[in-house]
Each structure stands twice: as C-alpha cells, then as structure tokens.
PDB file of C-alpha atoms in Angstrom:
ATOM      1  CA  UNK B1314      91.999 128.949  67.106  1.00  0.00           C
ATOM      2  CA  UNK B1315      90.276 125.659  66.322  1.00  0.00           C
ATOM      3  CA  UNK B1316      88.765 122.973  68.476  1.00  0.00           C
ATOM      4  CA  UNK B1317      90.693 119.732  68.689  1.00  0.00           C
ATOM      5  CA  UNK B1318      89.448 116.888  66.496  1.00  0.00           C
ATOM      6  CA  UNK B1319      88.034 115.084  69.508  1.00  0.00           C
ATOM      7  CA  UNK B1320      85.799 118.092  70.170  1.00  0.00           C
ATOM      8  CA  UNK B1321      84.484 118.515  66.636  1.00  0.00           C
ATOM      9  CA  UNK B1322      81.102 116.861  67.138  1.00  0.00           C
ATOM     10  CA  UNK B1323      80.151 118.734  70.281  1.00  0.00           C
ATOM     11  CA  UNK B1324      81.672 121.995  69.102  1.00  0.00           C
ATOM     12  CA  UNK B1325      79.464 121.849  66.017  1.00  0.00           C
ATOM     13  CA  UNK B1326      76.450 121.949  68.327  1.00  0.00           C
ATOM     14  CA  UNK B1327      77.758 124.298  70.987  1.00  0.00           C
ATOM     15  CA  UNK B1328      79.192 126.814  68.543  1.00  0.00           C
ATOM     16  CA  UNK B1329      76.483 126.557  65.889  1.00  0.00           C
ATOM     17  CA  UNK B1330      76.334 129.594  63.670  1.00  0.00           C
ATOM     18  CA  UNK B1331      80.049 130.271  64.035  1.00  0.00           C
ATOM     19  CA  UNK B1332      80.995 133.631  62.551  1.00  0.00           C
ATOM     20  CA  UNK B1333      84.199 135.592  62.143  1.00  0.00           C
ATOM     21  CA  UNK B1334      85.837 136.766  65.366  1.00  0.00           C
ATOM     22  CA  UNK B1335      84.050 139.823  66.731  1.00  0.00           C
ATOM     23  CA  UNK B1336      85.684 143.032  67.880  1.00  0.00           C
ATOM     24  CA  UNK B1337      87.921 142.535  70.908  1.00  0.00           C
ATOM     25  CA  UNK B1338      85.865 143.056  74.087  1.00  0.00           C
ATOM     26  CA  UNK B1339      87.012 146.083  76.072  1.00  0.00           C
ATOM     27  CA  UNK B1340      86.874 144.011  79.276  1.00  0.00           C
ATOM     28  CA  UNK B1341      90.008 142.152  78.168  1.00  0.00           C
ATOM     29  CA  UNK B1342      92.052 145.341  78.555  1.00  0.00           C
ATOM     30  CA  UNK B1343      90.227 146.964  81.474  1.00  0.00           C
ATOM     31  CA  UNK B1344      91.181 146.582  85.164  1.00  0.00           C
ATOM     32  CA  UNK B1345      89.458 143.587  86.755  1.00  0.00           C
ATOM     33  CA  UNK B1346      87.285 144.412  89.759  1.00  0.00           C
ATOM     34  CA  UNK B1347      86.685 141.507  92.148  1.00  0.00           C
ATOM     35  CA  UNK B1348      82.932 140.843  92.478  1.00  0.00           C
ATOM     36  CA  UNK B1349      83.217 140.138  96.220  1.00  0.00           C
ATOM     37  CA  UNK B1350      85.862 139.657  98.941  1.00  0.00           C
ATOM     38  CA  UNK B1351      87.641 136.274  98.848  1.00  0.00           C
ATOM     39  CA  UNK B1352      86.034 133.805 101.281  1.00  0.00           C
ATOM     40  CA  UNK B1353      87.862 132.539 104.331  1.00  0.00           C
ATOM     41  CA  UNK B1354      86.297 129.068 104.724  1.00  0.00           C
ATOM     42  CA  UNK B1355      88.040 126.128 103.063  1.00  0.00           C
ATOM     43  CA  UNK B1356      88.445 122.384 103.095  1.00  0.00           C
ATOM     44  CA  UNK B1357      92.178 121.770 103.143  1.00  0.00           C
ATOM     45  CA  UNK B1358      94.308 118.694 102.645  1.00  0.00           C
ATOM     46  CA  UNK B1359      98.037 119.235 103.042  1.00  0.00           C
ATOM     47  CA  UNK B1360     100.271 116.309 102.141  1.00  0.00           C
ATOM     48  CA  UNK B1361     104.001 115.709 102.408  1.00  0.00           C
ATOM     49  CA  UNK B1362     106.476 118.487 101.733  1.00  0.00           C
ATOM     50  CA  UNK B1363     107.757 121.726 103.110  1.00  0.00           C
ATOM     51  CA  UNK B1364     106.025 125.081 103.000  1.00  0.00           C
ATOM     52  CA  UNK B1365     105.696 127.245  99.924  1.00  0.00           C
ATOM     53  CA  UNK B1366     108.848 129.060  98.865  1.00  0.00           C
ATOM     54  CA  UNK B1367     109.096 132.800  98.176  1.00  0.00           C
ATOM     55  CA  UNK B1368     109.861 131.858  94.549  1.00  0.00           C
ATOM     56  CA  UNK B1369     107.207 130.108  92.436  1.00  0.00           C
ATOM     57  CA  UNK B1370     106.930 128.871  88.859  1.00  0.00           C
ATOM     58  CA  UNK B1371     103.716 128.239  86.934  1.00  0.00           C
ATOM     59  CA  UNK B1372     104.256 125.713  84.125  1.00  0.00           C
ATOM     60  CA  UNK B1373     100.544 124.857  83.838  1.00  0.00           C
ATOM     61  CA  UNK B1374      97.310 126.833  84.176  1.00  0.00           C
ATOM     62  CA  UNK B1375      93.928 125.595  82.985  1.00  0.00           C
ATOM     63  CA  UNK B1376      90.452 127.081  82.764  1.00  0.00           C
ATOM     64  CA  UNK B1377      87.423 124.840  82.228  1.00  0.00           C
ATOM     65  CA  UNK B1378      84.552 126.696  80.551  1.00  0.00           C
ATOM     66  CA  UNK B1379      81.213 124.909  80.868  1.00  0.00           C
ATOM     67  CA  UNK B1380      79.579 124.741  77.414  1.00  0.00           C
ATOM     68  CA  UNK B1381      76.655 122.400  78.062  1.00  0.00           C
ATOM     69  CA  UNK B1382      74.908 120.851  81.042  1.00  0.00           C
ATOM     70  CA  UNK B1383      71.960 118.657  81.859  1.00  0.00           C
ATOM     71  CA  UNK B1384      70.328 116.859  84.754  1.00  0.00           C
ATOM     72  CA  UNK B1385      67.638 114.190  84.979  1.00  0.00           C
ATOM     73  CA  UNK B1386      65.665 112.768  87.898  1.00  0.00           C
ATOM     74  CA  UNK B1387      62.884 110.255  88.180  1.00  0.00           C
ATOM     75  CA  UNK B1388      60.386 108.706  90.530  1.00  0.00           C
ATOM     76  CA  UNK B1389      58.832 105.307  89.901  1.00  0.00           C
ATOM     77  CA  UNK B1390      56.766 106.499  86.953  1.00  0.00           C
ATOM     78  CA  UNK B1391      57.794 110.104  86.224  1.00  0.00           C
ATOM     79  CA  UNK B1392      60.931 111.851  84.995  1.00  0.00           C
ATOM     80  CA  UNK B1393      62.048 115.472  84.861  1.00  0.00           C
ATOM     81  CA  UNK B1394      65.032 116.835  82.966  1.00  0.00           C
ATOM     82  CA  UNK B1395      66.821 120.113  82.295  1.00  0.00           C
ATOM     83  CA  UNK B1396      69.145 120.629  79.331  1.00  0.00           C
ATOM     84  CA  UNK B1397      71.197 123.730  78.511  1.00  0.00           C
ATOM     85  CA  UNK B1398      73.809 124.720  75.951  1.00  0.00           C
ATOM     86  CA  UNK B1399      76.025 127.799  75.653  1.00  0.00           C
ATOM     87  CA  UNK B1400      76.290 129.602  72.329  1.00  0.00           C
ATOM     88  CA  UNK B1401      78.570 132.437  71.256  1.00  0.00           C
ATOM     89  CA  UNK B1402      81.567 131.783  73.525  1.00  0.00           C
ATOM     90  CA  UNK B1403      83.833 131.314  70.518  1.00  0.00           C
ATOM     91  CA  UNK B1404      87.216 129.579  70.863  1.00  0.00           C
ATOM     92  CA  UNK B1405      89.009 132.882  70.207  1.00  0.00           C
ATOM     93  CA  UNK B1406      87.073 134.536  73.020  1.00  0.00           C
ATOM     94  CA  UNK B1407      87.637 131.923  75.715  1.00  0.00           C
ATOM     95  CA  UNK B1408      91.302 131.702  74.710  1.00  0.00           C
ATOM     96  CA  UNK B1409      91.651 135.460  75.180  1.00  0.00           C
ATOM     97  CA  UNK B1410      89.867 135.260  78.554  1.00  0.00           C
ATOM     98  CA  UNK B1411      92.242 132.500  79.669  1.00  0.00           C
ATOM     99  CA  UNK B1412      95.309 134.490  78.598  1.00  0.00           C
ATOM    100  CA  UNK B1413      94.084 137.531  80.524  1.00  0.00           C
ATOM    101  CA  UNK B1414      93.251 135.452  83.610  1.00  0.00           C
ATOM    102  CA  UNK B1415      96.720 133.864  83.551  1.00  0.00           C
ATOM    103  CA  UNK B1416      98.334 137.315  83.367  1.00  0.00           C
ATOM    104  CA  UNK B1417      96.136 138.412  86.289  1.00  0.00           C
ATOM    105  CA  UNK B1418      97.322 135.421  88.322  1.00  0.00           C
ATOM    106  CA  UNK B1419     100.970 136.341  87.743  1.00  0.00           C
ATOM    107  CA  UNK B1420     100.210 139.956  88.673  1.00  0.00           C
ATOM    108  CA  UNK B1421      98.532 138.914  91.925  1.00  0.00           C
ATOM    109  CA  UNK B1422     101.403 136.596  92.860  1.00  0.00           C
ATOM    110  CA  UNK B1423     103.874 139.443  92.337  1.00  0.00           C
ATOM    111  CA  UNK B1424     101.723 141.875  94.329  1.00  0.00           C
ATOM    112  CA  UNK B1425     101.664 139.361  97.213  1.00  0.00           C
ATOM    113  CA  UNK B1426     105.467 139.402  97.383  1.00  0.00           C
ATOM    114  CA  UNK B1427     106.265 136.248  95.419  1.00  0.00           C
ATOM    115  CA  UNK B1428     109.074 136.164  92.899  1.00  0.00           C
ATOM    116  CA  UNK B1429     107.585 134.533  89.798  1.00  0.00           C
ATOM    117  CA  UNK B1430     110.170 132.618  87.769  1.00  0.00           C
ATOM    118  CA  UNK B1431     109.914 133.547  84.096  1.00  0.00           C
ATOM    119  CA  UNK B1432     109.024 130.961  81.480  1.00  0.00           C
ATOM    120  CA  UNK B1433     112.481 131.330  79.933  1.00  0.00           C
ATOM    121  CA  UNK B1434     114.131 130.478  83.256  1.00  0.00           C
ATOM    122  CA  UNK B1435     112.002 127.492  84.238  1.00  0.00           C
ATOM    123  CA  UNK B1436     112.103 126.044  80.728  1.00  0.00           C
ATOM    124  CA  UNK B1437     115.911 126.027  80.969  1.00  0.00           C
ATOM    125  CA  UNK B1438     115.968 124.366  84.422  1.00  0.00           C
ATOM    126  CA  UNK B1439     117.039 120.779  85.099  1.00  0.00           C
ATOM    127  CA  UNK B1440     114.132 118.430  84.420  1.00  0.00           C
ATOM    128  CA  UNK B1441     112.113 120.823  82.267  1.00  0.00           C
ATOM    129  CA  UNK B1442     112.939 118.912  79.088  1.00  0.00           C
ATOM    130  CA  UNK B1443     111.216 115.830  80.557  1.00  0.00           C
ATOM    131  CA  UNK B1444     107.900 117.570  81.225  1.00  0.00           C
ATOM    132  CA  UNK B1445     105.037 115.903  79.366  1.00  0.00           C
ATOM    133  CA  UNK B1446     102.611 118.369  77.785  1.00  0.00           C
ATOM    134  CA  UNK B1447     100.300 118.480  74.797  1.00  0.00           C
ATOM    135  CA  UNK B1448      99.992 121.192  72.189  1.00  0.00           C
ATOM    136  CA  UNK B1449      97.613 123.246  74.303  1.00  0.00           C
ATOM    137  CA  UNK B1450      94.723 123.073  71.812  1.00  0.00           C
ATOM    138  CA  UNK B1451      91.247 123.584  73.244  1.00  0.00           C
ATOM    139  CA  UNK B1452      89.591 120.270  74.017  1.00  0.00           C
ATOM    140  CA  UNK B1453      86.089 119.278  75.080  1.00  0.00           C
ATOM    141  CA  UNK B1454      85.736 116.943  78.053  1.00  0.00           C
ATOM    142  CA  UNK B1455      82.404 115.477  79.115  1.00  0.00           C
ATOM    143  CA  UNK B1456      81.594 114.144  82.544  1.00  0.00           C
ATOM    144  CA  UNK B1457      78.607 112.947  84.496  1.00  0.00           C
ATOM    145  CA  UNK B1458      77.510 111.647  87.863  1.00  0.00           C
ATOM    146  CA  UNK B1459      74.147 110.689  89.401  1.00  0.00           C
ATOM    147  CA  UNK B1460      72.063 111.964  86.503  1.00  0.00           C
ATOM    148  CA  UNK B1461      74.003 115.211  85.973  1.00  0.00           C
ATOM    149  CA  UNK B1462      75.974 115.762  82.771  1.00  0.00           C
ATOM    150  CA  UNK B1463      78.363 118.550  81.863  1.00  0.00           C
ATOM    151  CA  UNK B1464      80.776 119.354  79.063  1.00  0.00           C
ATOM    152  CA  UNK B1465      83.710 121.720  79.385  1.00  0.00           C
ATOM    153  CA  UNK B1466      86.098 123.417  77.005  1.00  0.00           C
ATOM    154  CA  UNK B1467      89.559 122.997  78.555  1.00  0.00           C
ATOM    155  CA  UNK B1468      91.713 126.023  77.759  1.00  0.00           C
ATOM    156  CA  UNK B1469      95.383 126.756  78.524  1.00  0.00           C
ATOM    157  CA  UNK B1470      97.238 130.060  78.160  1.00  0.00           C
ATOM    158  CA  UNK B1471      98.890 130.661  74.813  1.00  0.00           C
ATOM    159  CA  UNK B1472     102.374 129.174  74.949  1.00  0.00           C
ATOM    160  CA  UNK B1473     101.670 126.699  77.767  1.00  0.00           C
ATOM    161  CA  UNK B1474     100.975 123.079  76.882  1.00  0.00           C
ATOM    162  CA  UNK B1475      98.171 120.907  78.241  1.00  0.00           C
ATOM    163  CA  UNK B1476      99.394 118.608  80.999  1.00  0.00           C
ATOM    164  CA  UNK B1477      98.133 115.011  81.123  1.00  0.00           C
ATOM    165  CA  UNK B1478      95.242 114.833  83.603  1.00  0.00           C
ATOM    166  CA  UNK B1479      95.476 111.403  85.160  1.00  0.00           C
ATOM    167  CA  UNK B1480      95.456 109.932  88.645  1.00  0.00           C
ATOM    168  CA  UNK B1481      99.215 109.425  88.365  1.00  0.00           C
ATOM    169  CA  UNK B1482     101.320 112.605  88.537  1.00  0.00           C
ATOM    170  CA  UNK B1483     103.263 111.924  85.343  1.00  0.00           C
ATOM    171  CA  UNK B1484     105.254 115.153  85.701  1.00  0.00           C
ATOM    172  CA  UNK B1485     106.240 114.527  89.317  1.00  0.00           C
ATOM    173  CA  UNK B1486     109.846 113.574  88.567  1.00  0.00           C
ATOM    174  CA  UNK B1487     110.597 116.576  86.345  1.00  0.00           C
ATOM    175  CA  UNK B1488     108.888 118.931  88.817  1.00  0.00           C
ATOM    176  CA  UNK B1489     111.055 117.598  91.665  1.00  0.00           C
ATOM    177  CA  UNK B1490     114.173 118.334  89.653  1.00  0.00           C
ATOM    178  CA  UNK B1491     112.932 121.788  88.664  1.00  0.00           C
ATOM    179  CA  UNK B1492     111.946 122.628  92.248  1.00  0.00           C
ATOM    180  CA  UNK B1493     115.455 121.842  93.493  1.00  0.00           C
ATOM    181  CA  UNK B1494     117.203 123.553  90.600  1.00  0.00           C
ATOM    182  CA  UNK B1495     115.123 126.737  90.781  1.00  0.00           C
ATOM    183  CA  UNK B1496     114.610 126.746  94.569  1.00  0.00           C
ATOM    184  CA  UNK B1497     111.000 127.524  93.705  1.00  0.00           C
ATOM    185  CA  UNK B1498     107.568 126.003  94.306  1.00  0.00           C
ATOM    186  CA  UNK B1499     105.495 124.782  91.364  1.00  0.00           C
ATOM    187  CA  UNK B1500     101.879 125.954  91.119  1.00  0.00           C
ATOM    188  CA  UNK B1501      99.432 124.446  88.606  1.00  0.00           C
ATOM    189  CA  UNK B1502      95.925 125.922  89.087  1.00  0.00           C
ATOM    190  CA  UNK B1503      92.732 124.377  87.692  1.00  0.00           C
ATOM    191  CA  UNK B1504      89.870 126.879  87.568  1.00  0.00           C
ATOM    192  CA  UNK B1505      86.321 126.853  86.230  1.00  0.00           C
ATOM    193  CA  UNK B1506      83.777 129.225  84.672  1.00  0.00           C
ATOM    194  CA  UNK B1507      80.193 127.928  84.723  1.00  0.00           C
ATOM    195  CA  UNK B1508      77.193 129.709  83.208  1.00  0.00           C
ATOM    196  CA  UNK B1509      74.294 128.084  85.073  1.00  0.00           C
ATOM    197  CA  UNK B1510      73.245 125.924  87.967  1.00  0.00           C
ATOM    198  CA  UNK B1511      71.453 122.872  86.588  1.00  0.00           C
ATOM    199  CA  UNK B1512      69.808 120.450  88.996  1.00  0.00           C
ATOM    200  CA  UNK B1513      67.154 117.766  89.203  1.00  0.00           C
ATOM    201  CA  UNK B1514      65.645 115.790  92.043  1.00  0.00           C
ATOM    202  CA  UNK B1515      63.009 113.131  92.623  1.00  0.00           C
ATOM    203  CA  UNK B1516      60.605 113.636  95.492  1.00  0.00           C
ATOM    204  CA  UNK B1517      59.588 110.080  96.272  1.00  0.00           C
ATOM    205  CA  UNK B1518      58.741 106.640  94.888  1.00  0.00           C
ATOM    206  CA  UNK B1519      55.139 107.683  94.033  1.00  0.00           C
ATOM    207  CA  UNK B1520      54.214 111.093  92.655  1.00  0.00           C
ATOM    208  CA  UNK B1521      50.703 110.843  94.155  1.00  0.00           C
ATOM    209  CA  UNK B1522      52.049 110.388  97.680  1.00  0.00           C
ATOM    210  CA  UNK B1523      55.106 112.622  97.507  1.00  0.00           C
ATOM    211  CA  UNK B1524      56.258 115.457  95.293  1.00  0.00           C
ATOM    212  CA  UNK B1525      57.196 114.303  91.810  1.00  0.00           C
ATOM    213  CA  UNK B1526      60.449 114.763  89.929  1.00  0.00           C
ATOM    214  CA  UNK B1527      61.752 118.314  89.491  1.00  0.00           C
ATOM    215  CA  UNK B1528      64.426 119.881  87.285  1.00  0.00           C
ATOM    216  CA  UNK B1529      65.627 123.439  86.832  1.00  0.00           C
ATOM    217  CA  UNK B1530      68.357 125.718  85.529  1.00  0.00           C
ATOM    218  CA  UNK B1531      69.415 129.131  86.833  1.00  0.00           C
ATOM    219  CA  UNK B1532      71.764 131.405  84.843  1.00  0.00           C
ATOM    220  CA  UNK B1533      74.863 132.599  86.694  1.00  0.00           C
ATOM    221  CA  UNK B1534      78.545 133.079  85.977  1.00  0.00           C
ATOM    222  CA  UNK B1535      80.429 131.359  88.766  1.00  0.00           C
ATOM    223  CA  UNK B1536      83.499 129.271  89.449  1.00  0.00           C
ATOM    224  CA  UNK B1537      83.336 125.799  91.003  1.00  0.00           C
ATOM    225  CA  UNK B1538      82.678 123.507  92.537  1.00  0.00           C
ATOM    226  CA  UNK B1539      81.327 121.132  89.924  1.00  0.00           C
ATOM    227  CA  UNK B1540      80.816 117.397  89.736  1.00  0.00           C
ATOM    228  CA  UNK B1541      84.115 115.715  89.070  1.00  0.00           C
ATOM    229  CA  UNK B1542      86.767 113.234  89.906  1.00  0.00           C
ATOM    230  CA  UNK B1543      90.509 113.631  90.120  1.00  0.00           C
ATOM    231  CA  UNK B1544      90.970 115.195  86.714  1.00  0.00           C
ATOM    232  CA  UNK B1545      88.128 117.727  86.750  1.00  0.00           C
ATOM    233  CA  UNK B1546      88.237 119.093  90.302  1.00  0.00           C
ATOM    234  CA  UNK B1547      88.162 122.844  89.657  1.00  0.00           C
ATOM    235  CA  UNK B1548      89.217 123.939  93.118  1.00  0.00           C
ATOM    236  CA  UNK B1549      92.333 121.830  93.479  1.00  0.00           C
ATOM    237  CA  UNK B1550      95.493 123.879  93.359  1.00  0.00           C
ATOM    238  CA  UNK B1551      98.548 121.665  93.311  1.00  0.00           C
ATOM    239  CA  UNK B1552     101.791 122.903  94.766  1.00  0.00           C
ATOM    240  CA  UNK B1553     104.859 120.772  94.115  1.00  0.00           C
ATOM    241  CA  UNK B1554     106.831 120.310  97.324  1.00  0.00           C
ATOM    242  CA  UNK B1555     109.669 117.812  96.901  1.00  0.00           C
ATOM    243  CA  UNK B1556     107.175 115.248  95.684  1.00  0.00           C
ATOM    244  CA  UNK B1557     104.277 116.223  97.918  1.00  0.00           C
ATOM    245  CA  UNK B1558     101.523 118.713  97.182  1.00  0.00           C
ATOM    246  CA  UNK B1559      99.075 120.999  98.890  1.00  0.00           C
ATOM    247  CA  UNK B1560      95.450 121.192  97.837  1.00  0.00           C
ATOM    248  CA  UNK B1561      92.433 123.169  98.963  1.00  0.00           C
ATOM    249  CA  UNK B1562      88.794 123.525  97.987  1.00  0.00           C
ATOM    250  CA  UNK B1563      86.435 126.416  98.609  1.00  0.00           C
ATOM    251  CA  UNK B1564      83.259 125.455 100.463  1.00  0.00           C
ATOM    252  CA  UNK B1565      80.676 126.772  98.022  1.00  0.00           C
ATOM    253  CA  UNK B1566      80.821 128.720  94.766  1.00  0.00           C
ATOM    254  CA  UNK B1567      82.432 132.026  93.872  1.00  0.00           C
ATOM    255  CA  UNK B1568      80.023 134.120  91.852  1.00  0.00           C
ATOM    256  CA  UNK B1569      80.214 137.074  89.483  1.00  0.00           C
ATOM    257  CA  UNK B1570      76.560 138.212  89.370  1.00  0.00           C
ATOM    258  CA  UNK B1571      75.033 139.967  86.399  1.00  0.00           C
ATOM    259  CA  UNK B1572      73.447 139.304  83.019  1.00  0.00           C
ATOM    260  CA  UNK B1573      75.860 137.935  80.416  1.00  0.00           C
ATOM    261  CA  UNK B1574      73.484 137.491  77.489  1.00  0.00           C
ATOM    262  CA  UNK B1575      70.058 135.997  76.899  1.00  0.00           C
ATOM    263  CA  UNK B1576      68.413 132.624  77.109  1.00  0.00           C
ATOM    264  CA  UNK B1577      65.670 131.087  75.000  1.00  0.00           C
ATOM    265  CA  UNK B1578      63.667 128.793  77.267  1.00  0.00           C
ATOM    266  CA  UNK B1579      62.055 126.114  75.154  1.00  0.00           C
ATOM    267  CA  UNK B1580      60.281 127.879  72.290  1.00  0.00           C
ATOM    268  CA  UNK B1581      59.782 131.119  74.187  1.00  0.00           C
ATOM    269  CA  UNK B1582      61.406 134.482  73.414  1.00  0.00           C
ATOM    270  CA  UNK B1583      64.970 135.259  74.419  1.00  0.00           C
ATOM    271  CA  UNK B1584      65.175 137.113  77.728  1.00  0.00           C
ATOM    272  CA  UNK B1585      67.933 138.519  79.908  1.00  0.00           C
ATOM    273  CA  UNK B1586      69.832 135.846  81.832  1.00  0.00           C
ATOM    274  CA  UNK B1587      68.836 137.676  85.010  1.00  0.00           C
ATOM    275  CA  UNK B1588      65.300 136.353  84.421  1.00  0.00           C
ATOM    276  CA  UNK B1589      66.148 133.304  82.350  1.00  0.00           C
ATOM    277  CA  UNK B1590      65.826 130.497  84.882  1.00  0.00           C
ATOM    278  CA  UNK B1591      63.235 127.793  84.468  1.00  0.00           C
ATOM    279  CA  UNK B1592      61.912 124.922  86.580  1.00  0.00           C
ATOM    280  CA  UNK B1593      59.631 121.996  85.763  1.00  0.00           C
ATOM    281  CA  UNK B1594      57.782 119.579  88.017  1.00  0.00           C
ATOM    282  CA  UNK B1595      55.973 116.365  87.069  1.00  0.00           C
ATOM    283  CA  UNK B1596      53.258 117.264  89.567  1.00  0.00           C
ATOM    284  CA  UNK B1597      52.737 120.942  88.834  1.00  0.00           C
ATOM    285  CA  UNK B1598      50.739 122.800  91.503  1.00  0.00           C
ATOM    286  CA  UNK B1599      49.554 119.466  92.922  1.00  0.00           C
ATOM    287  CA  UNK B1600      46.699 119.356  90.406  1.00  0.00           C
ATOM    288  CA  UNK B1601      47.910 116.251  88.643  1.00  0.00           C
ATOM    289  CA  UNK B1602      51.120 114.950  87.186  1.00  0.00           C
ATOM    290  CA  UNK B1603      52.722 114.286  83.817  1.00  0.00           C
ATOM    291  CA  UNK B1604      54.925 111.317  83.057  1.00  0.00           C
ATOM    292  CA  UNK B1605      57.708 113.625  81.891  1.00  0.00           C
ATOM    293  CA  UNK B1606      58.551 117.333  82.130  1.00  0.00           C
ATOM    294  CA  UNK B1607      61.546 119.039  80.580  1.00  0.00           C
ATOM    295  CA  UNK B1608      63.225 122.443  80.684  1.00  0.00           C
ATOM    296  CA  UNK B1609      65.445 123.459  77.781  1.00  0.00           C
ATOM    297  CA  UNK B1610      67.586 126.584  77.655  1.00  0.00           C
ATOM    298  CA  UNK B1611      69.930 127.997  75.013  1.00  0.00           C
ATOM    299  CA  UNK B1612      72.221 130.643  76.464  1.00  0.00           C
ATOM    300  CA  UNK B1613      73.356 133.288  73.973  1.00  0.00           C
ATOM    301  CA  UNK B1614      76.527 135.059  75.078  1.00  0.00           C
ATOM    302  CA  UNK B1615      76.991 138.806  74.896  1.00  0.00           C
ATOM    303  CA  UNK B1616      80.799 138.837  74.378  1.00  0.00           C
ATOM    304  CA  UNK B1617      81.472 142.003  76.389  1.00  0.00           C
ATOM    305  CA  UNK B1618      79.339 141.052  79.395  1.00  0.00           C
ATOM    306  CA  UNK B1619      80.434 137.407  79.380  1.00  0.00           C
ATOM    307  CA  UNK B1620      84.104 138.415  79.223  1.00  0.00           C
ATOM    308  CA  UNK B1621      83.774 140.857  82.110  1.00  0.00           C
ATOM    309  CA  UNK B1622      81.942 138.395  84.370  1.00  0.00           C
ATOM    310  CA  UNK B1623      84.150 135.415  83.477  1.00  0.00           C
ATOM    311  CA  UNK B1624      87.261 137.474  84.256  1.00  0.00           C
ATOM    312  CA  UNK B1625      85.766 138.523  87.575  1.00  0.00           C
ATOM    313  CA  UNK B1626      85.068 134.902  88.505  1.00  0.00           C
ATOM    314  CA  UNK B1627      88.585 133.850  87.482  1.00  0.00           C
ATOM    315  CA  UNK B1628      90.255 136.790  89.225  1.00  0.00           C
ATOM    316  CA  UNK B1629      88.463 135.841  92.428  1.00  0.00           C
ATOM    317  CA  UNK B1630      89.727 132.282  92.062  1.00  0.00           C
ATOM    318  CA  UNK B1631      93.219 133.661  91.369  1.00  0.00           C
ATOM    319  CA  UNK B1632      93.093 135.744  94.544  1.00  0.00           C
ATOM    320  CA  UNK B1633      91.947 132.809  96.668  1.00  0.00           C
ATOM    321  CA  UNK B1634      94.871 130.752  95.354  1.00  0.00           C
ATOM    322  CA  UNK B1635      97.367 133.545  96.047  1.00  0.00           C
ATOM    323  CA  UNK B1636      95.989 134.066  99.566  1.00  0.00           C
ATOM    324  CA  UNK B1637      96.340 130.361 100.359  1.00  0.00           C
ATOM    325  CA  UNK B1638      99.865 130.243  98.948  1.00  0.00           C
ATOM    326  CA  UNK B1639     100.812 133.289 101.021  1.00  0.00           C
ATOM    327  CA  UNK B1640      99.525 131.596 104.186  1.00  0.00           C
ATOM    328  CA  UNK B1641     101.668 128.552 103.444  1.00  0.00           C
ATOM    329  CA  UNK B1642     104.797 130.526 102.542  1.00  0.00           C
ATOM    330  CA  UNK B1643     107.769 129.740 104.735  1.00  0.00           C
TER     331      UNK B1643
END
C-alpha cells in the first residue's frame, strides 16, 4: 500500500524511517472488546425521508486516522504552541485496521437483526454504475480552525472506493435508484481515530495582568469529535432515505484508554504514552513570562497496542451507529 501522490510530502515526515511491514498484529484477528458501554446522549438532526429499512447496504466506509496535530495561541505579546506527529502507523497497518473495523461493522449490523446486502448484489442494482468513487488509495487531508491544525490519513476498506467529499451529495441520484431497487437503506459511516488531545489558549490581552498563553498535548486513542466542516465531520452517519438523510453526533469523545507506544517530548527521553503529556505556559508559575513557549511531541506507535486500541475505538463507534440505526428502523 502506498500513499497517494498528494500525500507524499507529509507522509515523508509522518512515516519517516519507513521499514518493511512488521508481523501482523494479533489484535487484528482477536475478538474486539468494547472499552466502555455506548453512550446514550446525542445531538440529532433528522431530515426528509422515511425510517430505516430492515435491509441496509454499505457502499462507503471511511476511517480518518490523525497523523499530526498542532495548536497555537497568543496574547498581545506572547505565544504558546504545541506540535505533535505520529510515527510508525504504517499504511499497511492502518489499512488492515480499517478492513477489520469494516468487517466488525457488518457483523454488528447482522447481530442487530439487519439484513446486510452483499457487495455483489448492490453493485448489480439499478444506479450502481453511476456511483462516483475514487480508487480508494490512502490520502492525507489537512484542516485547521482557530489556531488548531490537524492532518488525517483517510482510509477506505479494501475493495471500496473513496467517495467525493463535497457539500453537494454527488451520489444522491444513484443512491435513490439503488434504495428503490434494493428496498434497502444506504449507510455511509465516517469515523475517526485520534492519538492525542492538542489544545492551546490565551489567558488575556496582557500576560502581566492575566494568565499568559498556554498549550498542551495529552496522549489518548479516541474517536471524534474533531474540528471540521462538512467533509471532515467524524460523527456524521448518513443514511440515504429517498433523497433525505439522517445524521447524529455524539456529545463528547469515545475513548479507548491505554498506552499505545511512547512519546519523545522535545529532546527528552521516550516515555509511555500514559505519562507522555506536556503543557507549556508563557507565564510559568507566575514568576515571569517568556515571549514564546512550545511543546513538541513525537508519538512512536507500538503496532500491537495501537491496533488493539484503535479497533476498540472504532468498534465503539460502530456500535453507536448500529444502535442509532436500530432505533430508527421501521
């Protein structure tokens, strides 16, 4: 598996020291244990269309793996920043995690009583030939808002193409035809695996009067929410319903706690991610202030631990989606 050409520059940094694919992590073949019960609190927005059918088809499934993040804040005369990068989550590994998570989603739909239309059947349905999809290669997408910056590797299951992510539902017409022909509801999940919380804030216009600028990062495998617009909203699950769609968003993050590797903070030694967080403040301990303070972290993935925790985070997102679909089933 190779990164797309558009991702080459960032991938060279994120995946520095690329080596041959390591031994397959055992977590890819082991049962997935949910890290916590699915939450019950959501922000919902249900648009036009009927309720979810007992039959569903899944022509698109995407996982966004965060591979770098940064945040910057400033007061009038001070700035604080935090920068992180993920290393060791090779393309082969995150592709295998995505394939396993997709299979888990299908398994959970079936266990909930849905009939999942096979790929062979939905690909042969009326309208399927008009679906617009890319090759499915891994791509890097960067985004930012209010001083926060993140980059994600967008990964699709092997055999499923990458749908265009635009404000206009370019596949709406084909999906309408397929929904009628199959008597089935389309589901196209968008899920996320992050490796850290990165944040920064400014405490006031003058560091002498109010607290200065602060920045920090905290290691943690978790899924959504992240900063984003229409195309990068990780907790939007679209359900095609005769041209309408249902969407929901979890209020908060879904976490899979545990150490997934190590982090080198600045020039210090690598430590477990459980103790790898770092914070900086331009007015440290109120004894004076610096014009700039920065926190830098390089997260080194342990393939086995990262795989297990990422799959737990994705399985929890899968279960939330299945629960919401079951509630909306007619």
